[in-house]
PDB file of C-alpha atoms in Angstrom:
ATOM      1  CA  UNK M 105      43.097 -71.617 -49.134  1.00 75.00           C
ATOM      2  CA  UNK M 106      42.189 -68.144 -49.926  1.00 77.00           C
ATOM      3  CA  UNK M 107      41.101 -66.193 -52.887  1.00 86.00           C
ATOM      4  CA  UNK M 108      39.409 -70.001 -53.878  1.00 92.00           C
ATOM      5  CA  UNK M 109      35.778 -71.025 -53.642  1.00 94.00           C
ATOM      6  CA  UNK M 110      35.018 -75.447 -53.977  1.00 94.00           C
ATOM      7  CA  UNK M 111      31.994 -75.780 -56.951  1.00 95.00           C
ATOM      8  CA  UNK M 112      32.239 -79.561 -56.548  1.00 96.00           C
ATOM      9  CA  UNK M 113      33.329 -82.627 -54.398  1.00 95.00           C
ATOM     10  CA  UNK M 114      33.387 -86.236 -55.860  1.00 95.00           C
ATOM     11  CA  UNK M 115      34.584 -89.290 -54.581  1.00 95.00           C
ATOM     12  CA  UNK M 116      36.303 -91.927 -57.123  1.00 94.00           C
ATOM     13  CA  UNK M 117      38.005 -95.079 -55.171  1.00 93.00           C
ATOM     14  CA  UNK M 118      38.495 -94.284 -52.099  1.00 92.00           C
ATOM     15  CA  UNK M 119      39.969 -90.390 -53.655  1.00 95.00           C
ATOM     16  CA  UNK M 120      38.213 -87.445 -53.180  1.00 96.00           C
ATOM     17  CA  UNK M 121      38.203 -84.448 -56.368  1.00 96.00           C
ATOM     18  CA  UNK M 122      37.303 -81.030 -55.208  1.00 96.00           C
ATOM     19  CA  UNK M 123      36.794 -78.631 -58.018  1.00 96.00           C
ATOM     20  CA  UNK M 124      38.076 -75.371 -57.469  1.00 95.00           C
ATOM     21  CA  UNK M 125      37.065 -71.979 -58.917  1.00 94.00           C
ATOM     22  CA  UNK M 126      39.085 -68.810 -58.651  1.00 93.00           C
ATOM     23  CA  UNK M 127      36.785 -65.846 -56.686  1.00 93.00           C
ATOM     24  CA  UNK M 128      39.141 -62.853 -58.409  1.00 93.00           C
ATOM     25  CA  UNK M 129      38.194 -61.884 -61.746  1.00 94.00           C
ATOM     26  CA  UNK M 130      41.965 -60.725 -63.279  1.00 94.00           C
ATOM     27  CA  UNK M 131      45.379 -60.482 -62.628  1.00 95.00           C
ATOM     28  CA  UNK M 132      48.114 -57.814 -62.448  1.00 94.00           C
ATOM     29  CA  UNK M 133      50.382 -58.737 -65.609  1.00 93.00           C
ATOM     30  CA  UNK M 134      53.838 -59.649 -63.746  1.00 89.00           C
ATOM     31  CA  UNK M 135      55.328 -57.508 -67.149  1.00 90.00           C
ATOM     32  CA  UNK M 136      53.820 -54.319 -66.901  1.00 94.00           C
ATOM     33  CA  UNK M 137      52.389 -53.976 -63.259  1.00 93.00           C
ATOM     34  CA  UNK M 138      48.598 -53.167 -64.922  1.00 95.00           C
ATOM     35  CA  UNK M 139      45.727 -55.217 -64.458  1.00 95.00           C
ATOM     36  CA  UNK M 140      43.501 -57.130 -66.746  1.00 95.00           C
ATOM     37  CA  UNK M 141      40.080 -58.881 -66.791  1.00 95.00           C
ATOM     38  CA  UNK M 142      40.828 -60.250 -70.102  1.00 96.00           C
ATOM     39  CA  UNK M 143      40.697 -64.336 -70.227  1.00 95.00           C
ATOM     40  CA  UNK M 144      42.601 -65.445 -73.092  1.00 96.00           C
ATOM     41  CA  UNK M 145      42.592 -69.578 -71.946  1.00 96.00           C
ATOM     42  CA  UNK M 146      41.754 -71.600 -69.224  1.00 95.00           C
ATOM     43  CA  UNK M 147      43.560 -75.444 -68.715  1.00 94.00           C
ATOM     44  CA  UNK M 148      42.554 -76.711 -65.483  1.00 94.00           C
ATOM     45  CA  UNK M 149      45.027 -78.924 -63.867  1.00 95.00           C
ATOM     46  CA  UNK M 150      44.874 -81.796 -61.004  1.00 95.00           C
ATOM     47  CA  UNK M 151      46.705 -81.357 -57.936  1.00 95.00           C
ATOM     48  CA  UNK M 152      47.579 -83.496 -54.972  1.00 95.00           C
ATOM     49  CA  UNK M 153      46.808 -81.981 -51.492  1.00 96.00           C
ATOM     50  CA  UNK M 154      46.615 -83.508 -47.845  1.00 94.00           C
ATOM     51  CA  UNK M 155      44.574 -86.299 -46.908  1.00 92.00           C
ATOM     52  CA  UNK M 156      41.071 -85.915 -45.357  1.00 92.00           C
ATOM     53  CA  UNK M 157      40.461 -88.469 -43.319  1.00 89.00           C
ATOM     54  CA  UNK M 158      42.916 -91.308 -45.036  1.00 88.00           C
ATOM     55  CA  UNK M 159      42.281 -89.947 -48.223  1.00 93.00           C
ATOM     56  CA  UNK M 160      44.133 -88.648 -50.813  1.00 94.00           C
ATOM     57  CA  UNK M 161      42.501 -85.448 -51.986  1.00 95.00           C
ATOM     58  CA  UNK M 162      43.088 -83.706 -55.455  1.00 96.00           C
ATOM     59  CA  UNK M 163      42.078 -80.225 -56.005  1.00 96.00           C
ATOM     60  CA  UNK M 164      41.196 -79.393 -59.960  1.00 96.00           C
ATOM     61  CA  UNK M 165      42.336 -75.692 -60.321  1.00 95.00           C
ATOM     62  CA  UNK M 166      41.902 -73.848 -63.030  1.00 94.00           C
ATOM     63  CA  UNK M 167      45.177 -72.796 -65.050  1.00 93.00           C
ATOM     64  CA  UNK M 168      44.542 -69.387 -66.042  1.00 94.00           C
ATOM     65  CA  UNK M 169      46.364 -67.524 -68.672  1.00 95.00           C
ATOM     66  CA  UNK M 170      45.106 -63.776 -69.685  1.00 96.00           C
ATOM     67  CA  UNK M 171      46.025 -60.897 -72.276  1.00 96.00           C
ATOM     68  CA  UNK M 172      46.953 -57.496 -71.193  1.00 95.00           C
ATOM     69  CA  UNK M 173      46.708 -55.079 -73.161  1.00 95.00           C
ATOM     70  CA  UNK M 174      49.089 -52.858 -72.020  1.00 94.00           C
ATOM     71  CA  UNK M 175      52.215 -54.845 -72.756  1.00 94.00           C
ATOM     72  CA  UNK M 176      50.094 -57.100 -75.146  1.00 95.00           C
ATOM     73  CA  UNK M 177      51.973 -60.320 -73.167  1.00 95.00           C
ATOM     74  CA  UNK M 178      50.020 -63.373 -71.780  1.00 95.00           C
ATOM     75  CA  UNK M 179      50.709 -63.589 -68.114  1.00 95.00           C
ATOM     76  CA  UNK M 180      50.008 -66.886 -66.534  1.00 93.00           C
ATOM     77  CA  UNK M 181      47.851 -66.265 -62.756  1.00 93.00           C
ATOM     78  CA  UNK M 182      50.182 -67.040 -60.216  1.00 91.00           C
ATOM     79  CA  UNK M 183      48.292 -69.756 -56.922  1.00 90.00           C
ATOM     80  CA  UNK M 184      49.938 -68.593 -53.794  1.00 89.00           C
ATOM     81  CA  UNK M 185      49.667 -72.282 -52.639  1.00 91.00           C
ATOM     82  CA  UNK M 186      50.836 -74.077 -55.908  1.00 89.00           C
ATOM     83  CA  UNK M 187      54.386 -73.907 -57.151  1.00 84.00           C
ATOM     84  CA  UNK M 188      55.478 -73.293 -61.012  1.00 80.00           C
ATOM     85  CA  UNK M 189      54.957 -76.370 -63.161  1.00 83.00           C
ATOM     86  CA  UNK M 190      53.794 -78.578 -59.900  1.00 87.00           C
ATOM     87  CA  UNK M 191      51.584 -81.151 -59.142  1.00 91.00           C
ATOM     88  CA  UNK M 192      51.518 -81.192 -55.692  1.00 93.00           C
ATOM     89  CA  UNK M 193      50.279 -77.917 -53.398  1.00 93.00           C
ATOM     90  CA  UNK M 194      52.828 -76.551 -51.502  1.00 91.00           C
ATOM     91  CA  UNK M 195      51.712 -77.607 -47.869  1.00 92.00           C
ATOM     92  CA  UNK M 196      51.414 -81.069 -49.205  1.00 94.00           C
ATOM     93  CA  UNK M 197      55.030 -81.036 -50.199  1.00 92.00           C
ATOM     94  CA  UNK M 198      56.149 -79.454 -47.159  1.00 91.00           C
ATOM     95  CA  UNK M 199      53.978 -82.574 -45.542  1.00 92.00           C
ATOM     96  CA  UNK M 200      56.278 -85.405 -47.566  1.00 91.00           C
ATOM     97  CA  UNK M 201      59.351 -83.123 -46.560  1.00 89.00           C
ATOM     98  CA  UNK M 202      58.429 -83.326 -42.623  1.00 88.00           C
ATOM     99  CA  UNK M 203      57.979 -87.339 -43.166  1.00 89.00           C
ATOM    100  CA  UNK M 204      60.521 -88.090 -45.027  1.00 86.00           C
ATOM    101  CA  UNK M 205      62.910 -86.511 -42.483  1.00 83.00           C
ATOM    102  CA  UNK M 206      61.241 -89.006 -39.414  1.00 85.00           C
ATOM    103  CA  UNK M 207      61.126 -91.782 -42.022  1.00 85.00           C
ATOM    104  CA  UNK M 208      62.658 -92.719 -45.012  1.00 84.00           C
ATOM    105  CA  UNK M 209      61.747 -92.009 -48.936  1.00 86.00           C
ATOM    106  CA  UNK M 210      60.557 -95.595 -49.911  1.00 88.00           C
ATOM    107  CA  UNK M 211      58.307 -95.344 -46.741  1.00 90.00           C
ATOM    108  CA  UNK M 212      56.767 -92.288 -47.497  1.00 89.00           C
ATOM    109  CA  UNK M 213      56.767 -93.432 -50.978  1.00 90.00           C
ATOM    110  CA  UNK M 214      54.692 -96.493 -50.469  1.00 91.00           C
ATOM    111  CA  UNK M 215      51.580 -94.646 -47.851  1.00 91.00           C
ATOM    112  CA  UNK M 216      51.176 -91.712 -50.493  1.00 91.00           C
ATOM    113  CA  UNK M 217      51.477 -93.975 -53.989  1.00 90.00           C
ATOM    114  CA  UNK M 218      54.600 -91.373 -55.272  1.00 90.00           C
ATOM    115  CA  UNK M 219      57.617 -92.944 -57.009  1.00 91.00           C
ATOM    116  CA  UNK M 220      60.956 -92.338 -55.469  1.00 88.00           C
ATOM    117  CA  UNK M 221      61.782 -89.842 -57.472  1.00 90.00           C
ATOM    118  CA  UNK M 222      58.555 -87.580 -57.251  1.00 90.00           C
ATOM    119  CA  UNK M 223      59.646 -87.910 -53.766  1.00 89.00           C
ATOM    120  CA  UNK M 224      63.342 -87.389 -54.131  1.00 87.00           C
ATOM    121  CA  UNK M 225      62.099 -84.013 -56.695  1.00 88.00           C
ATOM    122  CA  UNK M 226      59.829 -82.623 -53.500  1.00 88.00           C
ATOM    123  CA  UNK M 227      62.621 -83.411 -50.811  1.00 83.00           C
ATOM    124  CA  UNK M 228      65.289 -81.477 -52.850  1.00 83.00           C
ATOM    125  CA  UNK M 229      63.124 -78.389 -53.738  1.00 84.00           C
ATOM    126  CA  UNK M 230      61.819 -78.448 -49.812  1.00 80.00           C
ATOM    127  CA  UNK M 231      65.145 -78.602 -49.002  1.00 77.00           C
ATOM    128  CA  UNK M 232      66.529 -75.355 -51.987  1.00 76.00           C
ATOM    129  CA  UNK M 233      63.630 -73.794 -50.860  1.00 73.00           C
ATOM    130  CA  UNK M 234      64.437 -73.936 -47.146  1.00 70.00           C
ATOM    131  CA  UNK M 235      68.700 -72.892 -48.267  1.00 66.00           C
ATOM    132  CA  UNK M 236      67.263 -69.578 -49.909  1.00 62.00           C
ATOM    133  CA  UNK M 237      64.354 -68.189 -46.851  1.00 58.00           C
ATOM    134  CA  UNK M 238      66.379 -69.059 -44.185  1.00 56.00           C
ATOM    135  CA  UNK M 239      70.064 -69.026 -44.198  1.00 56.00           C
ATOM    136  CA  UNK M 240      71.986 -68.426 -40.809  1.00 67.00           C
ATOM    137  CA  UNK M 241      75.867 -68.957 -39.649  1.00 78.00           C
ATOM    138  CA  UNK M 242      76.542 -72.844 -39.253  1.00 81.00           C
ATOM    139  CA  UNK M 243      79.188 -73.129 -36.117  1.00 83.00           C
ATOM    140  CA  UNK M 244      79.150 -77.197 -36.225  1.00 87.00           C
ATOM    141  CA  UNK M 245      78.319 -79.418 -38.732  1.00 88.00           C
ATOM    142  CA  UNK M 246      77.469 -82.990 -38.828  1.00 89.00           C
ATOM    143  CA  UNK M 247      78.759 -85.219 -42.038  1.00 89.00           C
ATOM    144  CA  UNK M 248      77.783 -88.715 -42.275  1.00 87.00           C
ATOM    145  CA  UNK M 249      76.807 -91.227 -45.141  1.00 85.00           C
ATOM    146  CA  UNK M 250      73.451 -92.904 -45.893  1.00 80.00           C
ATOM    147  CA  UNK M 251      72.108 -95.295 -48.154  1.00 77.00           C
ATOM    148  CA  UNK M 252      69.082 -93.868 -50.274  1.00 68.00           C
ATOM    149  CA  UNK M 253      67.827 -97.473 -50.905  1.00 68.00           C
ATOM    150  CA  UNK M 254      68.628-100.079 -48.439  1.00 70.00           C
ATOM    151  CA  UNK M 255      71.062-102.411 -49.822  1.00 68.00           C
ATOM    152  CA  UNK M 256      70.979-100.780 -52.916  1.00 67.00           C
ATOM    153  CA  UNK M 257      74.956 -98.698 -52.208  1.00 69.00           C
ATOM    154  CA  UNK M 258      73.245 -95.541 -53.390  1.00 73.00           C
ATOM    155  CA  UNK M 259      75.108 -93.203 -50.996  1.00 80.00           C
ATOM    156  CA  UNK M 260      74.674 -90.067 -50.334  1.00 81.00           C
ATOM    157  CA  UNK M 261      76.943 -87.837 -47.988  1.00 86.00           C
ATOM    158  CA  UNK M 262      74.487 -86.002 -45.161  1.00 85.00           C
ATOM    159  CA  UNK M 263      75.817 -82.529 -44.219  1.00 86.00           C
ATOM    160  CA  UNK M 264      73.848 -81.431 -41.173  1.00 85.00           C
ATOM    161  CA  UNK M 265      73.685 -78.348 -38.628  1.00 85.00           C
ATOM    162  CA  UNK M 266      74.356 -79.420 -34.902  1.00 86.00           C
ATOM    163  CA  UNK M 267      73.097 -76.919 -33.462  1.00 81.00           C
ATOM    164  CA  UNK M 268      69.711 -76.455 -34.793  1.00 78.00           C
ATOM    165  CA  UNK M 269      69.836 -80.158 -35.653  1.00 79.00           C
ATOM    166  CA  UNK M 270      68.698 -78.593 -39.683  1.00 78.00           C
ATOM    167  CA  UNK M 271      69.420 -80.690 -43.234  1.00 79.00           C
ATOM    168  CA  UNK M 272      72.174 -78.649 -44.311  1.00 79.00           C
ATOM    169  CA  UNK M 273      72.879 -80.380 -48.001  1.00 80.00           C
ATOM    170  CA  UNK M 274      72.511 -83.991 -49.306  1.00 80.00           C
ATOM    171  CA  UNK M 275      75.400 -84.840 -51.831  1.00 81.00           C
ATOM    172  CA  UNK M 276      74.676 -87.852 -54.104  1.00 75.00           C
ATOM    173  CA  UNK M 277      77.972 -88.824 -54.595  1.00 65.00           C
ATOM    174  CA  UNK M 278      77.418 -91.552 -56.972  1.00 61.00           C
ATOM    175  CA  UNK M 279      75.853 -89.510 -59.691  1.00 58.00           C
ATOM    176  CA  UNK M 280      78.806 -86.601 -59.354  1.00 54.00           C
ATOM    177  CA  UNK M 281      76.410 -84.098 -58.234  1.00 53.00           C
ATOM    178  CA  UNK M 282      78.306 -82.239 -55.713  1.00 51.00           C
ATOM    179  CA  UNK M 283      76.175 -79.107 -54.791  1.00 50.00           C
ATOM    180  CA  UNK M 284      78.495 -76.613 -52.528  1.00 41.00           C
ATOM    181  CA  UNK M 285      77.836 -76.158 -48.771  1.00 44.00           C
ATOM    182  CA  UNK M 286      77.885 -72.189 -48.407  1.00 41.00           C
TER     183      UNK M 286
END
């Protein structure tokens, strides 16, 4: 991961903490373009990342928050590999994304300790994130229904691209979330 540096590395049953420090010393405000040294708070936060070597690995990164003086706003530092408000790095999500596609959610669920709906909350942004960077012309589609939880009769409708063999859209018809297929 880049612009980090690891200060420590403890182990705690079986899960390993790395400490993380940030190498730059400011940020350019997101309001005003302009750049500023000034700390005003720091609030570390825990992370989940990918396993090393069976293990689950949490990175503690500090949560940043400085005052420009320029715009005299408190811009939050943006991590290139953590989302907004997550708790999970971005490769590790993409990780559960790529599993739960060969698997199922209640698998995945179970080998990583998530609930199903931490899982279900990383499968749908994975899956908005994927609609927005990389939207092409679907020629054939796929539609079929699945059960979320087996024997449960949570369905949800399955559109999918043929031809690239791509998640198109999952509708969760029970809950009358119908998200349109562009």
């Amino acid at each position: 991961m880049p612009e980090v540096k690891v200060e420590t590395c403890t182990q705690v049953e079986g899960k390993i903490f790395l400490g993380l420090s940030i190498i730059s010393e400011g940020i350019v405000s997101h309001h005003c373009q302009k750049y500023t040294e000034k700390l005003h708070q720091n609030r570390p936060i825990s992370v989940r990342d990918l396993s090393v070597f069976g293990r689950p690995v949490y990175l503690k990164i500090p949560r940043r928050q400085f005052y420009c003086p320029s715009c005299q706003r408190y811009p939050t530092e943006i991590i290139d590999f953590l989302g907004l408000k997550k708790r999970h790095t971005k490769r590790y999500e993409q990780n559960v994304y790529e599993r739960v596609q060969q698997s199922s959610m209640e698998q995945v669920g179970r080998e990583e300790g998530l609930s199903y709906d931490e899982i279900k909350g990383i499968f749908d942004s994975a899956i908005n994130l994927q609609k927005k960077t990389s939207w092409e012309p679907v020629k054939r589609i796929s539609l079929d229904e699945i059960s979320m939880r087996k024997g449960q009769g949570n369905l949800v409708t399955v559109v999918g691209d043929i031809s690239s063999g791509n998640l198109i859209e999952m509708i969760d018809i029970m809950s009358g979330n119908t998200p349109i297929v562009k």
